[in-house]
Amino acid sequence: MKSSLRSSEWFGRTGKDGFIYRAWMKNQGIPDFEFNNKPVIGICNTWSELTPCNAHFRELAESVKRGIYEAGGFPVEFPVMSLGETLIKPTAMLYRNLVSMDVEESIRANPLDGVVLLCGCDKTTPSLVMGACSVNIPTIVVSGGPMLTGRHNGTAIGTSDLWRFHDQLKEEKITQEEMLAFEASMCRSRGHCAVMGTASSMACMVEALGISLPGNAAIPAADARRKVLAQLSGMRIVQMVKEDVKLSDILIRKAFENSIMVNAAIGGSSNFVIHLLAIAGRIGVPLSLDDFDRHSLSIPMIANLQPSGKYFMEDFYYAGGLPAVLKELKKFLHTDIMTVNGKTIGENCAVSESCNREVIATIASPFNPTSGIVVLKGNICPEGAVMKPSAATPALLKHTGKAIVFEDIDDYKKKIDDPQLDIDENSILVLKNVGPRGYPGMPEVGNMGLPRKLLEKGITDMVRISDGRMSGTGFGTVILHVSPEAATGGTFAVIETGDIINLDVVKRILSVDLTEGEITKRKSGLKPFSGIEERGYVQLYQKHVEQASEGADLDFLKGSSGSQVTKDSH
Ligand code: FES
């Protein structure tokens, strides 16, 4: 049990300092006894009408507050920059690290004993967890929950269908009016994307890591039980402060390994890799790209969810949610890992069971024996590149083809539908300069659309390689996160149209048929990267961002500065 509260450094003081700290809180109509000598719990809220996936978070925060009051704590809600995947330009990923700084400094600078992180849309989860890790006070995550499944003309639809609609519109198989009808039917309730995209993968990640209550990942946002979970989380964080359970007590190496195995079993997003690496870097757990391959190798995919499978997050919840997956994975997981509710992962899923084997299958009879993230190496990507084989076309997992190179996204847009483009289904699309530094911010353009003339021939997939990312809702034989990225002047930067590229997923190889001499010659002719912004955050980002293979955090943000405030101006 903790003997003194961090917040007493503010509210417990006498004289002028205590007067200032308390008096201004009282303008909110709060009497002394509310915050005097009680755990003060921050509710870090990413509510924003510009982040539609998180637009219900004020209501969710009220449920958290009820729980905090009930357990004898004092809640204080505070805003941080919110990242809505759909509206923010050029890409929400550019600001993930900025938000993590906002979160870190907001927690440390204020009289908080514990914090509840309200997370939903893709980047709002890793950014908040990263920031909180760099302070390391008692912390619990409450996710906003997925949307209800979209419905149109009796068909279930979700975000992954957007890519299909786009191709169908391009091929004139559907009309613009039909496209608008899909648009009106897909996002029919509060919550984040209803498939196992990045937001759902992040919600599963926090539950698998043990930093949310069991069941957090899948309860739909519109289901009343989401509010119950929020209230219970509010109650629990007060206890965590009393027990002094910090993030570093839970986020140990084995918890990260569990999370990798779970991401494989659920067919989670490729973005999971980059975010988990960044979180590990903040909490000080050594984790490498190779760990993702190693720990997911023997895990089959047991969740039959879009984009790799058929069903939606709503179905996943009704089938038993993440606890049912954890139960199924028991023989692989480190079941003795402690979680925020004071119980181990093994205890939390002891009585869980899948009640729909179509949605959550067994290890013995999985939905897909192929799962996880594979890490490819070779002269194109000496520090690694990733791909999600479950979302790929099996026949393309071993493939040799001629590169069709796009120097950047504008080049791609200009050429891809040019009838003169010399391309066939065996070609390999290569998109450069969409990496962390080069774009900047590493946008989700890696699953670039196929040329119209091949779509018209009925081609649905090709090998695509880039230094960018792919939406967690995307699919295809897509190789992402090539490190080092083109903007650093590595081999990826010198690939030219017509070069022969070899992909062998079983052997984990991605290489280009060029001699060392030719690569060196081409590198010597490269112009140095000149796209650094002249001012502002983007310049800071470009100068300090690390490669995707390390988590794309800013180099000076790695690690923790703790919760201590050493200077005091009052
Ligand atoms: Fe917010 Fe998909 S756009 S989770």
Coordinates of C-alpha atoms and ligand atoms in Angstrom, one line a residue:
M1 CA 0.0 0.0 0.0
K2 CA 1.3 3.4 -1.0
S3 CA 1.9 5.7 2.0
S4 CA 1.6 9.1 0.4
L5 CA -0.2 10.4 -2.6
R6 CA 1.6 12.3 -5.4
S7 CA -1.2 14.8 -5.5
S8 CA -0.6 15.8 -1.9
E9 CA 2.5 17.6 -3.2
W10 CA 0.0 20.1 -4.6
F11 CA -3.3 19.9 -2.6
G12 CA -1.7 18.8 0.7
R13 CA 0.5 21.9 1.1
T14 CA 0.1 24.8 3.5
G15 CA 0.7 28.5 3.0
K16 CA 0.6 30.4 -0.3
D17 CA 1.3 27.3 -2.4
G18 CA -1.5 25.2 -1.0
F19 CA -3.8 28.2 -1.3
I20 CA -3.1 28.6 -5.0
Y21 CA -3.4 24.9 -5.8
R22 CA -6.7 24.5 -4.0
A23 CA -8.4 27.9 -4.4
W24 CA -8.6 27.8 -8.2
M25 CA -10.0 24.3 -8.2
K26 CA -12.8 25.6 -6.0
N27 CA -14.1 27.9 -8.8
Q28 CA -15.5 24.6 -10.2
G29 CA -17.7 24.4 -7.1
I30 CA -15.6 21.6 -5.6
P31 CA -15.4 21.5 -1.8
D32 CA -12.1 20.7 0.0
F33 CA -13.0 17.2 1.0
E34 CA -13.4 16.1 -2.6
F35 CA -9.7 16.3 -3.4
N36 CA -8.1 16.5 -0.1
N37 CA -6.1 13.3 0.6
K38 CA -8.0 11.3 -2.0
P39 CA -6.4 9.6 -5.1
V40 CA -6.7 12.2 -7.8
I41 CA -7.4 10.3 -11.1
G42 CA -6.9 12.0 -14.5
I43 CA -9.2 11.0 -17.3
C44 CA -7.1 11.6 -20.4
N45 CA -9.8 12.2 -23.0
T46 CA -9.3 12.1 -26.8
W47 CA -12.9 13.2 -27.3
S48 CA -13.2 15.3 -30.5
E49 CA -15.9 15.8 -33.1
L50 CA -13.0 15.7 -35.5
T51 CA -12.3 12.1 -34.4
P52 CA -15.7 10.6 -35.1
C53 CA -14.6 7.2 -33.6
N54 CA -14.1 8.9 -30.3
A55 CA -17.1 11.3 -30.4
H56 CA -18.9 9.5 -27.6
F57 CA -16.1 9.8 -25.1
R58 CA -17.6 12.6 -23.0
E59 CA -20.4 10.1 -22.1
L60 CA -17.8 7.4 -21.5
A61 CA -15.8 9.7 -19.2
E62 CA -19.0 10.2 -17.1
S63 CA -19.1 6.4 -16.5
V64 CA -15.4 6.4 -15.5
K65 CA -16.0 9.3 -13.1
R66 CA -18.9 7.5 -11.4
G67 CA -16.5 4.6 -10.7
I68 CA -13.8 6.8 -9.4
Y69 CA -16.2 8.6 -7.0
E70 CA -17.6 5.3 -5.9
A71 CA -14.2 4.0 -5.0
G72 CA -13.3 7.1 -3.1
G73 CA -11.2 8.9 -5.6
F74 CA -11.4 12.4 -7.2
P75 CA -11.7 12.4 -11.1
V76 CA -10.3 15.2 -13.2
E77 CA -10.9 15.0 -17.0
F78 CA -8.4 16.6 -19.3
P79 CA -8.1 16.9 -23.1
V80 CA -5.2 15.9 -25.3
M81 CA -4.8 16.3 -29.0
S82 CA -7.0 13.8 -30.7
L83 CA -6.1 11.9 -33.9
G84 CA -9.0 11.0 -36.2
E85 CA -7.8 8.7 -38.8
T86 CA -10.2 9.8 -41.5
L87 CA -9.9 13.6 -41.4
I88 CA -6.3 14.4 -40.4
K89 CA -3.9 15.3 -43.2
P90 CA -1.4 14.3 -44.3
T91 CA -1.6 11.3 -42.0
A92 CA -2.5 10.8 -38.3
M93 CA 0.8 8.8 -37.9
L94 CA 2.7 12.1 -38.3
Y95 CA 1.3 13.2 -35.0
R96 CA 1.3 10.0 -32.9
N97 CA 4.6 11.1 -31.3
L98 CA 3.4 14.6 -30.8
V99 CA 0.3 13.4 -28.9
S100 CA 2.5 11.1 -26.8
M101 CA 4.4 14.2 -25.7
D102 CA 1.2 16.0 -24.9
V103 CA 0.1 13.1 -22.8
E104 CA 3.4 12.6 -21.0
E105 CA 3.8 16.2 -20.1
S106 CA 0.1 16.6 -19.1
I107 CA 0.3 13.7 -16.7
R108 CA 3.6 14.6 -15.2
A109 CA 2.9 18.3 -14.7
N110 CA -0.3 17.9 -12.9
P111 CA -1.4 16.6 -9.5
L112 CA -2.4 13.1 -10.7
D113 CA -2.0 9.9 -8.7
G114 CA -3.4 7.7 -11.5
V115 CA -4.8 8.0 -15.0
V116 CA -7.4 6.5 -17.1
L117 CA -6.7 6.6 -20.9
L118 CA -9.7 6.9 -23.1
C119 CA -8.6 5.4 -26.5
G120 CA -10.4 4.6 -29.7
C121 CA -9.4 5.5 -33.2
D122 CA -6.1 3.9 -34.4
K123 CA -3.4 6.3 -33.1
T124 CA -5.2 7.4 -30.0
T125 CA -4.3 4.1 -28.3
P126 CA -0.5 3.9 -28.9
S127 CA 0.0 7.7 -28.5
L128 CA -1.7 7.7 -25.1
V129 CA 0.0 4.5 -23.9
M130 CA 3.4 5.7 -25.1
G131 CA 3.0 9.0 -23.2
A132 CA 1.8 7.3 -20.0
C133 CA 4.7 4.8 -20.1
S134 CA 7.2 7.7 -20.0
V135 CA 5.7 8.9 -16.7
N136 CA 4.8 5.5 -15.3
I137 CA 2.1 6.1 -12.7
P138 CA -0.9 3.7 -12.2
T139 CA -2.7 3.6 -15.5
I140 CA -5.6 1.8 -17.0
V141 CA -6.9 1.9 -20.6
V142 CA -10.6 2.1 -21.5
S143 CA -11.2 1.7 -25.2
G144 CA -14.2 3.2 -26.9
G145 CA -15.4 0.0 -28.6
P146 CA -16.1 -0.8 -32.2
M147 CA -19.2 0.3 -34.2
L148 CA -22.1 -2.1 -34.8
T149 CA -21.7 -4.0 -38.1
G150 CA -22.7 -1.9 -41.1
R151 CA -25.7 -3.2 -43.1
H152 CA -26.8 -2.6 -46.7
N153 CA -29.5 -4.5 -48.6
G154 CA -29.2 -7.4 -46.1
T155 CA -25.4 -7.6 -46.4
A156 CA -23.0 -6.9 -43.6
I157 CA -20.4 -4.3 -44.5
G158 CA -17.4 -2.7 -42.8
T159 CA -14.3 -0.6 -43.5
S160 CA -12.4 -3.4 -45.4
D161 CA -15.2 -3.3 -48.0
L162 CA -14.2 0.3 -48.9
W163 CA -11.2 -1.0 -50.9
R164 CA -13.5 -3.4 -52.8
F165 CA -16.1 -0.7 -53.5
H166 CA -13.3 1.6 -54.7
D167 CA -12.1 -1.1 -57.2
Q168 CA -15.7 -1.9 -58.3
L169 CA -16.3 1.8 -58.9
K170 CA -13.1 2.0 -60.9
E171 CA -14.2 -0.9 -63.0
E172 CA -17.7 0.6 -63.3
K173 CA -19.3 -2.5 -61.7
I174 CA -21.1 -0.2 -59.3
T175 CA -22.4 3.3 -59.8
Q176 CA -21.6 6.5 -57.8
E177 CA -25.2 6.3 -56.3
E178 CA -24.6 2.8 -55.1
M179 CA -21.3 3.9 -53.6
L180 CA -23.2 6.6 -51.7
A181 CA -25.7 4.1 -50.4
F182 CA -22.8 2.0 -49.0
E183 CA -21.4 5.1 -47.4
A184 CA -24.7 5.8 -45.7
S185 CA -25.0 2.3 -44.3
M186 CA -21.5 1.5 -43.0
C187 CA -20.9 3.8 -40.0
R188 CA -24.3 3.4 -38.4
S189 CA -23.4 3.7 -34.7
R190 CA -20.8 5.3 -32.4
G191 CA -17.4 3.6 -32.2
H192 CA -14.4 2.8 -34.2
C193 CA -14.0 0.6 -37.3
A194 CA -16.0 -2.6 -36.9
V195 CA -13.3 -4.9 -38.4
M196 CA -10.0 -6.2 -37.0
G197 CA -8.3 -3.1 -38.3
T198 CA -5.7 -1.1 -36.3
A199 CA -8.2 0.4 -33.8
S200 CA -9.5 -3.1 -32.8
S201 CA -6.0 -4.5 -32.9
M202 CA -4.9 -1.8 -30.5
A203 CA -7.8 -2.5 -28.2
C204 CA -6.8 -6.2 -28.2
M205 CA -3.2 -5.2 -27.7
V206 CA -3.9 -3.4 -24.4
E207 CA -6.1 -6.2 -23.2
A208 CA -3.4 -8.8 -24.0
L209 CA -0.7 -6.7 -22.4
G210 CA -2.9 -6.6 -19.3
I211 CA -3.4 -2.8 -19.1
S212 CA -7.2 -2.9 -19.5
L213 CA -9.9 -4.9 -17.8
P214 CA -10.8 -8.2 -19.3
G215 CA -13.4 -7.8 -22.1
N216 CA -12.2 -4.3 -23.0
A217 CA -11.3 -5.1 -26.6
A218 CA -14.6 -6.1 -28.2
I219 CA -17.7 -4.7 -26.4
P220 CA -19.4 -2.6 -29.1
A221 CA -19.4 1.1 -28.3
A222 CA -23.2 1.1 -28.5
D223 CA -23.6 -1.7 -26.0
A224 CA -24.5 -0.6 -22.5
R225 CA -21.8 -3.0 -21.2
R226 CA -19.2 -0.6 -22.6
K227 CA -20.2 1.9 -20.0
V228 CA -20.2 -0.7 -17.3
L229 CA -16.6 -1.6 -18.2
A230 CA -15.7 2.2 -18.0
Q231 CA -17.3 2.5 -14.6
L232 CA -15.5 -0.6 -13.3
S233 CA -12.2 0.7 -14.7
G234 CA -12.8 4.0 -12.7
M235 CA -13.3 1.9 -9.6
R236 CA -10.2 -0.2 -10.2
I237 CA -7.8 2.7 -10.9
V238 CA -8.4 4.0 -7.4
Q239 CA -7.4 0.7 -6.0
M240 CA -4.4 0.6 -8.3
V241 CA -3.2 3.9 -6.8
K242 CA -3.6 2.5 -3.3
E243 CA -1.7 -0.7 -4.3
D244 CA 0.9 1.4 -6.3
V245 CA 0.6 -0.8 -9.4
K246 CA 2.4 1.1 -12.1
L247 CA 2.6 0.4 -15.8
S248 CA 6.2 -1.0 -15.5
D249 CA 4.8 -3.6 -13.0
I250 CA 2.6 -5.0 -15.8
L251 CA 4.5 -4.2 -19.0
I252 CA 7.3 -6.7 -18.7
R253 CA 8.8 -8.6 -21.6
K254 CA 6.5 -11.6 -21.3
A255 CA 3.5 -9.3 -21.6
F256 CA 4.8 -8.1 -24.9
E257 CA 5.4 -11.6 -26.1
N258 CA 1.8 -12.5 -25.1
S259 CA 0.5 -9.5 -27.1
I260 CA 2.5 -10.6 -30.2
M261 CA 1.0 -14.1 -30.0
V262 CA -2.5 -12.7 -29.6
N263 CA -2.1 -10.3 -32.6
A264 CA -1.2 -13.4 -34.7
A265 CA -4.2 -15.3 -33.5
I266 CA -6.7 -12.5 -34.3
G267 CA -5.2 -11.6 -37.6
G268 CA -4.3 -8.1 -36.2
S269 CA -3.0 -5.1 -38.1
S270 CA 0.5 -4.7 -39.5
N271 CA 0.5 -1.3 -37.7
F272 CA 0.6 -3.3 -34.4
V273 CA 4.3 -3.9 -35.1
I274 CA 5.3 -0.2 -35.2
H275 CA 3.2 0.7 -32.2
L276 CA 4.2 -2.1 -29.9
L277 CA 7.9 -1.4 -30.7
A278 CA 7.4 2.2 -29.7
I279 CA 5.6 1.3 -26.5
A280 CA 8.4 -1.2 -25.6
G281 CA 10.9 1.6 -26.2
R282 CA 9.2 3.9 -23.8
I283 CA 8.8 1.4 -20.9
G284 CA 12.3 0.1 -21.4
V285 CA 11.6 -3.5 -22.6
P286 CA 14.0 -4.7 -25.3
L287 CA 11.9 -5.8 -28.3
S288 CA 13.0 -6.3 -31.9
L289 CA 11.3 -6.8 -35.2
D290 CA 12.5 -10.4 -35.2
D291 CA 10.4 -11.0 -32.0
F292 CA 7.2 -10.5 -34.0
D293 CA 8.1 -13.3 -36.4
R294 CA 9.5 -15.6 -33.7
H295 CA 6.6 -15.4 -31.3
S296 CA 3.9 -15.6 -33.9
L297 CA 5.4 -18.5 -35.8
S298 CA 3.5 -21.3 -34.2
I299 CA 0.3 -19.4 -33.6
P300 CA -2.6 -20.2 -36.0
M301 CA -5.2 -17.7 -36.8
I302 CA -8.3 -18.6 -34.8
A303 CA -10.4 -15.4 -35.2
N304 CA -12.3 -15.3 -38.4
L305 CA -12.6 -11.5 -38.7
Q306 CA -12.3 -9.0 -41.6
P307 CA -10.0 -8.1 -43.2
S308 CA -8.4 -11.6 -43.2
G309 CA -11.6 -13.4 -42.5
K310 CA -15.4 -13.0 -42.7
Y311 CA -16.9 -11.6 -39.5
F312 CA -17.0 -8.3 -37.6
M313 CA -16.1 -7.1 -34.1
E314 CA -19.7 -7.3 -33.0
D315 CA -19.7 -11.0 -33.9
F316 CA -16.4 -11.3 -32.1
Y317 CA -17.8 -9.9 -28.9
Y318 CA -20.9 -12.2 -29.0
A319 CA -18.6 -15.2 -29.6
G320 CA -16.6 -14.5 -26.4
G321 CA -14.3 -11.7 -27.4
L322 CA -10.6 -11.6 -26.5
P323 CA -10.9 -13.7 -23.2
A324 CA -12.1 -16.6 -25.4
V325 CA -9.1 -16.2 -27.7
L326 CA -6.7 -16.1 -24.6
K327 CA -8.3 -19.2 -23.3
E328 CA -7.7 -21.0 -26.6
L329 CA -4.1 -19.8 -26.6
K330 CA -3.4 -20.8 -23.0
K331 CA -0.7 -23.4 -23.9
F332 CA 1.4 -20.7 -25.7
L333 CA 0.9 -17.7 -23.5
H334 CA 2.7 -16.7 -20.3
T335 CA -0.4 -17.1 -18.2
D336 CA 1.2 -15.9 -15.0
I337 CA 1.4 -12.3 -16.2
M338 CA -0.3 -9.8 -13.8
T339 CA -2.9 -7.5 -15.2
V340 CA -4.5 -4.3 -14.0
N341 CA -7.3 -6.1 -12.1
G342 CA -4.8 -7.8 -9.8
K343 CA -5.3 -11.2 -11.5
T344 CA -3.2 -13.0 -14.0
I345 CA -4.0 -13.3 -17.7
G346 CA -4.6 -17.0 -17.0
E347 CA -7.0 -16.3 -14.2
N348 CA -8.9 -13.7 -16.3
C349 CA -9.7 -16.2 -19.0
A350 CA -10.2 -19.3 -16.9
V351 CA -13.9 -19.5 -17.4
S352 CA -14.0 -18.0 -20.9
E353 CA -15.0 -20.1 -23.9
S354 CA -15.8 -19.4 -27.5
C355 CA -19.6 -19.9 -28.1
N356 CA -19.3 -19.6 -31.9
R357 CA -16.5 -21.7 -33.5
E358 CA -17.2 -20.1 -36.8
V359 CA -15.9 -16.8 -35.4
I360 CA -13.4 -18.0 -32.8
A361 CA -12.1 -21.4 -33.8
T362 CA -9.9 -23.8 -31.9
I363 CA -6.1 -24.2 -32.1
A364 CA -6.7 -27.8 -33.3
S365 CA -8.9 -26.6 -36.1
P366 CA -8.0 -23.0 -36.8
F367 CA -9.6 -20.7 -39.3
N368 CA -6.3 -20.2 -41.0
P369 CA -3.0 -22.0 -40.2
T370 CA -1.2 -19.0 -41.6
S371 CA -1.1 -16.0 -39.2
G372 CA 0.9 -13.2 -37.7
I373 CA 3.5 -10.9 -39.2
V374 CA 6.5 -12.2 -41.1
V375 CA 9.7 -10.2 -41.2
L376 CA 11.5 -10.2 -44.5
K377 CA 15.2 -9.4 -44.9
G378 CA 17.4 -8.9 -47.9
N379 CA 19.3 -6.3 -49.8
I380 CA 16.1 -4.2 -50.3
C381 CA 15.5 -4.1 -46.6
P382 CA 18.5 -5.0 -44.5
E383 CA 16.7 -3.8 -41.3
G384 CA 13.5 -5.5 -42.2
A385 CA 10.1 -5.2 -43.9
V386 CA 6.9 -6.7 -42.7
M387 CA 3.9 -8.5 -44.3
K388 CA 0.7 -10.1 -43.1
P389 CA 0.6 -13.5 -45.0
S390 CA -3.0 -14.1 -43.9
A391 CA -4.1 -11.1 -45.9
A392 CA -2.1 -12.1 -48.9
T393 CA -2.7 -14.4 -51.9
P394 CA -1.0 -17.7 -51.2
A395 CA 0.2 -18.1 -54.8
L396 CA 2.1 -14.9 -54.5
L397 CA 4.0 -15.7 -51.4
K398 CA 6.9 -17.0 -53.6
H399 CA 7.2 -14.7 -56.5
T400 CA 9.7 -13.2 -58.9
G401 CA 8.7 -10.2 -61.0
K402 CA 9.8 -7.1 -62.8
A403 CA 9.7 -3.9 -60.6
I404 CA 7.4 -1.1 -61.7
V405 CA 8.8 1.8 -59.6
F406 CA 6.9 4.9 -58.5
E407 CA 9.3 7.5 -57.0
D408 CA 6.5 8.9 -54.7
I409 CA 2.8 8.9 -54.3
D410 CA 2.2 11.6 -56.9
D411 CA 4.2 9.6 -59.4
Y412 CA 2.0 6.6 -58.6
K413 CA -1.2 8.6 -59.1
K414 CA 0.0 10.0 -62.4
K415 CA 1.1 6.7 -63.9
I416 CA -1.0 3.8 -62.4
D417 CA -3.9 4.1 -64.9
D418 CA -1.8 5.1 -67.9
P419 CA -2.8 2.7 -70.6
Q420 CA 0.8 2.9 -71.9
L421 CA 2.2 1.6 -68.6
D422 CA 4.2 -1.6 -69.4
I423 CA 2.8 -3.8 -66.6
D424 CA 1.2 -7.2 -66.2
E425 CA 0.0 -9.3 -63.3
N426 CA 3.5 -10.7 -62.6
S427 CA 5.0 -7.2 -62.2
I428 CA 5.8 -5.9 -58.7
L429 CA 4.6 -2.5 -57.7
V430 CA 7.3 -0.5 -55.8
L431 CA 6.3 2.8 -54.1
K432 CA 9.2 4.9 -52.6
N433 CA 9.3 7.9 -50.3
V434 CA 6.3 7.1 -48.2
G435 CA 8.4 6.3 -45.1
P436 CA 8.5 8.1 -41.8
R437 CA 11.0 10.8 -42.9
G438 CA 10.3 10.9 -46.6
Y439 CA 6.6 11.5 -46.8
P440 CA 6.7 12.5 -43.8
G441 CA 4.7 10.5 -41.4
M442 CA 4.4 7.2 -43.2
P443 CA 0.9 7.2 -44.6
E444 CA -1.3 4.2 -45.2
V445 CA -0.8 3.9 -48.9
G446 CA 1.1 0.6 -49.1
N447 CA -1.9 -1.4 -50.4
M448 CA -1.9 0.8 -53.5
G449 CA -4.7 0.1 -55.9
L450 CA -4.0 -2.0 -59.0
P451 CA -4.0 -0.5 -62.5
R452 CA -7.4 -0.2 -64.1
K453 CA -6.3 -2.4 -67.1
L454 CA -5.4 -5.3 -64.8
L455 CA -8.6 -4.9 -62.7
E456 CA -10.5 -5.2 -65.9
K457 CA -8.7 -8.4 -66.7
G458 CA -10.0 -9.7 -63.3
I459 CA -6.7 -9.4 -61.5
T460 CA -7.4 -8.9 -57.8
D461 CA -3.9 -8.9 -56.2
M462 CA -0.3 -8.2 -57.0
V463 CA 2.9 -8.0 -55.0
R464 CA 3.3 -4.5 -53.7
I465 CA 6.3 -3.1 -51.8
S466 CA 6.7 0.3 -50.1
D467 CA 8.4 2.0 -47.1
G468 CA 4.9 3.1 -46.0
R469 CA 2.1 1.5 -44.0
M470 CA -1.2 -0.1 -44.8
S471 CA -4.5 0.5 -43.2
G472 CA -5.3 -2.3 -40.7
T473 CA -8.4 -2.8 -42.7
G474 CA -6.5 -3.4 -45.9
F475 CA -5.4 -6.7 -47.5
G476 CA -3.4 -8.1 -50.3
T477 CA 0.2 -9.3 -50.9
V478 CA 1.6 -6.1 -49.5
I479 CA 5.1 -5.7 -48.1
L480 CA 5.4 -2.7 -45.8
H481 CA 7.7 -0.7 -43.6
V482 CA 10.8 -1.3 -45.7
S483 CA 13.7 -0.2 -43.6
P484 CA 15.8 1.8 -44.2
E485 CA 13.3 3.9 -46.1
A486 CA 14.1 5.4 -49.5
A487 CA 14.7 8.9 -48.0
T488 CA 17.7 7.6 -46.2
G489 CA 19.4 6.6 -49.4
G490 CA 19.4 2.8 -48.9
T491 CA 19.1 0.1 -51.6
F492 CA 15.4 0.6 -51.7
A493 CA 16.0 4.1 -53.0
V494 CA 18.0 2.8 -56.1
I495 CA 15.5 0.2 -57.4
E496 CA 14.5 1.0 -60.9
T497 CA 11.7 -0.1 -63.2
G498 CA 12.7 -3.3 -64.8
D499 CA 14.8 -4.6 -62.0
I500 CA 14.0 -8.2 -60.9
I501 CA 12.7 -8.6 -57.4
N502 CA 12.5 -11.9 -55.5
L503 CA 10.0 -12.6 -52.7
D504 CA 10.1 -15.8 -50.8
V505 CA 8.0 -15.6 -47.6
V506 CA 8.9 -19.1 -46.4
K507 CA 12.6 -18.2 -46.5
R508 CA 11.8 -14.6 -45.3
I509 CA 13.7 -13.1 -48.3
L510 CA 13.0 -9.9 -50.2
S511 CA 15.8 -9.0 -52.6
V512 CA 16.6 -7.3 -55.9
D513 CA 18.8 -8.9 -58.5
L514 CA 21.6 -6.3 -58.5
T515 CA 25.3 -6.8 -57.8
E516 CA 26.9 -4.9 -54.9
G517 CA 28.8 -2.9 -57.5
E518 CA 25.7 -1.8 -59.3
I519 CA 24.0 -0.8 -56.0
T520 CA 27.0 1.2 -54.9
K521 CA 27.2 2.9 -58.3
R522 CA 23.5 3.8 -58.2
K523 CA 23.8 5.1 -54.6
S524 CA 26.6 7.4 -55.6
G525 CA 24.4 9.0 -58.1
L526 CA 21.5 9.7 -55.7
K527 CA 20.7 13.2 -54.7
P528 CA 20.6 13.7 -50.9
F529 CA 17.0 13.9 -49.5
S530 CA 15.9 17.5 -49.6
G531 CA 12.4 17.3 -48.3
I532 CA 13.0 18.6 -44.7
E533 CA 10.3 21.1 -43.7
E534 CA 11.6 24.6 -42.9
R535 CA 9.9 25.0 -39.5
G536 CA 7.6 23.6 -36.9
Y537 CA 6.8 20.2 -35.5
V538 CA 7.2 18.5 -38.9
Q539 CA 10.8 19.6 -39.1
L540 CA 11.4 18.3 -35.5
Y541 CA 9.8 15.0 -36.6
Q542 CA 11.8 14.6 -39.8
K543 CA 15.1 15.3 -38.0
H544 CA 14.4 12.9 -35.1
V545 CA 12.1 10.1 -36.3
E546 CA 13.6 6.6 -36.2
Q547 CA 13.0 4.0 -38.8
A548 CA 9.8 1.8 -38.9
S549 CA 11.9 -1.2 -37.8
E550 CA 12.5 0.6 -34.5
G551 CA 8.9 1.9 -34.0
A552 CA 9.2 5.3 -35.7
D553 CA 9.4 7.1 -32.3
L554 CA 11.4 10.3 -32.0
D555 CA 14.9 9.4 -30.8
F556 CA 14.8 11.8 -27.8
L557 CA 11.4 10.4 -26.6
K558 CA 12.6 6.9 -26.0
G559 CA 12.6 5.8 -22.3
S560 CA 11.0 7.5 -19.4
S561 CA 11.5 10.7 -17.4
G562 CA 9.4 9.4 -14.5
S563 CA 6.7 11.2 -12.5
Q564 CA 9.0 13.5 -10.5
V565 CA 8.7 17.2 -11.0
T566 CA 12.0 18.7 -9.8
K567 CA 11.3 22.4 -10.3
D568 CA 8.5 24.3 -8.5
S569 CA 7.9 27.9 -9.4
H570 CA 5.4 28.7 -6.6
Ligands
FES1 FE1 -11.2 5.5 -36.6 FE2 -11.0 3.3 -38.3 S1 -11.2 5.5 -38.7 S2 -10.8 3.4 -36.2

